[in-house]
Short mmCIF file of C-alpha atoms in Angstrom, two decimals:
data_model
loop_
_atom_site.label_atom_id
_atom_site.label_comp_id
_atom_site.label_asym_id
_atom_site.label_seq_id
_atom_site.Cartn_x
_atom_site.Cartn_y
_atom_site.Cartn_z
CA MET A 56 15.38 0.14 -9.61
CA VAL A 57 14.81 1.23 -13.51
CA GLY A 58 13.10 -1.16 -14.99
CA THR A 59 10.88 -2.10 -11.75
CA ARG A 60 7.65 -1.86 -12.38
CA ILE A 61 5.39 -1.18 -9.49
CA VAL A 62 1.59 -2.08 -9.71
CA ILE A 63 -0.94 0.93 -7.50
CA LEU A 64 -5.03 -0.04 -6.70
CA GLU A 65 -6.26 2.95 -4.61
CA ASP A 66 -9.58 4.32 -5.20
CA ASP A 67 -9.10 7.59 -4.19
CA PRO A 68 -7.50 9.84 -7.03
CA SER A 69 -5.91 11.56 -3.96
CA ILE A 70 -4.11 9.46 -2.14
CA GLY A 71 -3.49 7.51 -6.00
CA ARG A 72 -1.96 10.17 -7.86
CA SER A 73 0.55 11.38 -4.44
CA VAL A 74 1.59 7.64 -4.59
CA LEU A 75 2.37 7.31 -8.60
CA HIS A 76 3.80 10.67 -8.94
CA ALA A 77 5.98 9.79 -5.90
CA LEU A 78 7.13 7.25 -7.40
CA GLU A 79 7.95 7.77 -10.85
CA ASP A 80 10.23 10.38 -9.08
CA ARG A 81 11.80 7.76 -7.87
CA GLY A 82 12.14 6.22 -12.09
CA TYR A 83 9.74 3.83 -10.81
CA ASP A 84 7.59 2.46 -13.86
CA VAL A 85 3.75 2.81 -11.56
CA GLU A 86 0.31 1.42 -12.74
CA LEU A 87 -2.22 2.81 -10.77
CA HIS A 88 -6.08 1.50 -10.91
CA ALA A 89 -8.50 2.56 -9.15
CA ARG A 90 -10.53 -1.00 -9.15
CA ALA A 91 -9.54 -4.74 -8.59
CA SER A 92 -11.60 -5.07 -12.34
CA SER A 93 -9.52 -2.83 -14.41
CA ALA A 94 -6.08 -4.99 -13.14
CA THR A 95 -7.33 -8.65 -12.36
CA THR A 96 -5.90 -9.53 -15.94
CA MET A 97 -2.71 -7.85 -16.33
CA LEU A 98 -2.10 -9.46 -12.26
CA GLU A 99 -2.62 -12.90 -13.39
CA ASP A 100 -0.58 -12.46 -17.14
CA ASP A 101 2.25 -9.85 -16.65
CA PRO A 102 2.78 -9.35 -12.28
CA PRO A 103 4.80 -6.87 -11.11
CA ASP A 104 7.43 -6.40 -8.74
CA LEU A 105 5.85 -4.59 -6.17
CA VAL A 106 1.77 -4.17 -5.85
CA LEU A 107 1.22 -1.56 -3.12
CA LEU A 108 -3.01 -2.96 -2.72
CA ASP A 109 -5.67 -0.23 -0.52
CA VAL A 110 -7.51 -2.64 1.13
CA GLY A 111 -10.64 -0.66 0.57
CA LEU A 112 -11.75 -0.92 -3.49
CA PRO A 113 -15.03 -0.29 -4.52
CA ASP A 114 -15.23 -3.60 -6.60
CA ILE A 115 -13.61 -5.80 -4.37
CA ASP A 116 -11.90 -6.89 -0.85
CA GLY A 117 -9.03 -5.60 -0.85
CA LEU A 118 -7.70 -9.27 1.29
CA THR A 119 -10.36 -10.81 -0.81
CA LEU A 120 -8.23 -9.98 -4.12
CA CYS A 121 -4.43 -9.90 -2.40
CA ARG A 122 -5.05 -13.96 -0.88
CA TRP A 123 -6.67 -14.52 -5.33
CA ILE A 124 -2.91 -12.25 -6.08
CA ARG A 125 -1.28 -14.68 -3.11
CA ASP A 126 -2.51 -17.95 -4.84
CA ALA A 127 -1.94 -16.57 -8.47
CA ASN A 128 2.43 -15.27 -7.33
CA PRO A 129 2.88 -16.70 -4.08
CA ASP A 130 6.31 -15.35 -4.33
CA LEU A 131 4.64 -11.17 -5.17
CA PRO A 132 4.63 -9.05 -2.40
CA ILE A 133 2.08 -6.59 -1.72
CA ILE A 134 1.64 -4.31 0.57
CA LEU A 135 -2.02 -3.27 2.47
#
């Protein structure tokens, strides 16, 4: 667990904070992004160990982003 990095892409602040705090309380290193545009460079250059992805993001369809992530990082686990 220590050193495991999780990226959450969730535009609902309440849900995002709840998931972030729950994972941090269990020792994970967590980043929360409300928009795909704030995370795409990081996902490409320094992929995390896991992505938790909201399908309904405000700036891009989550399924489109999922395909993009999968193309760039075929082994990266993604939970929608």
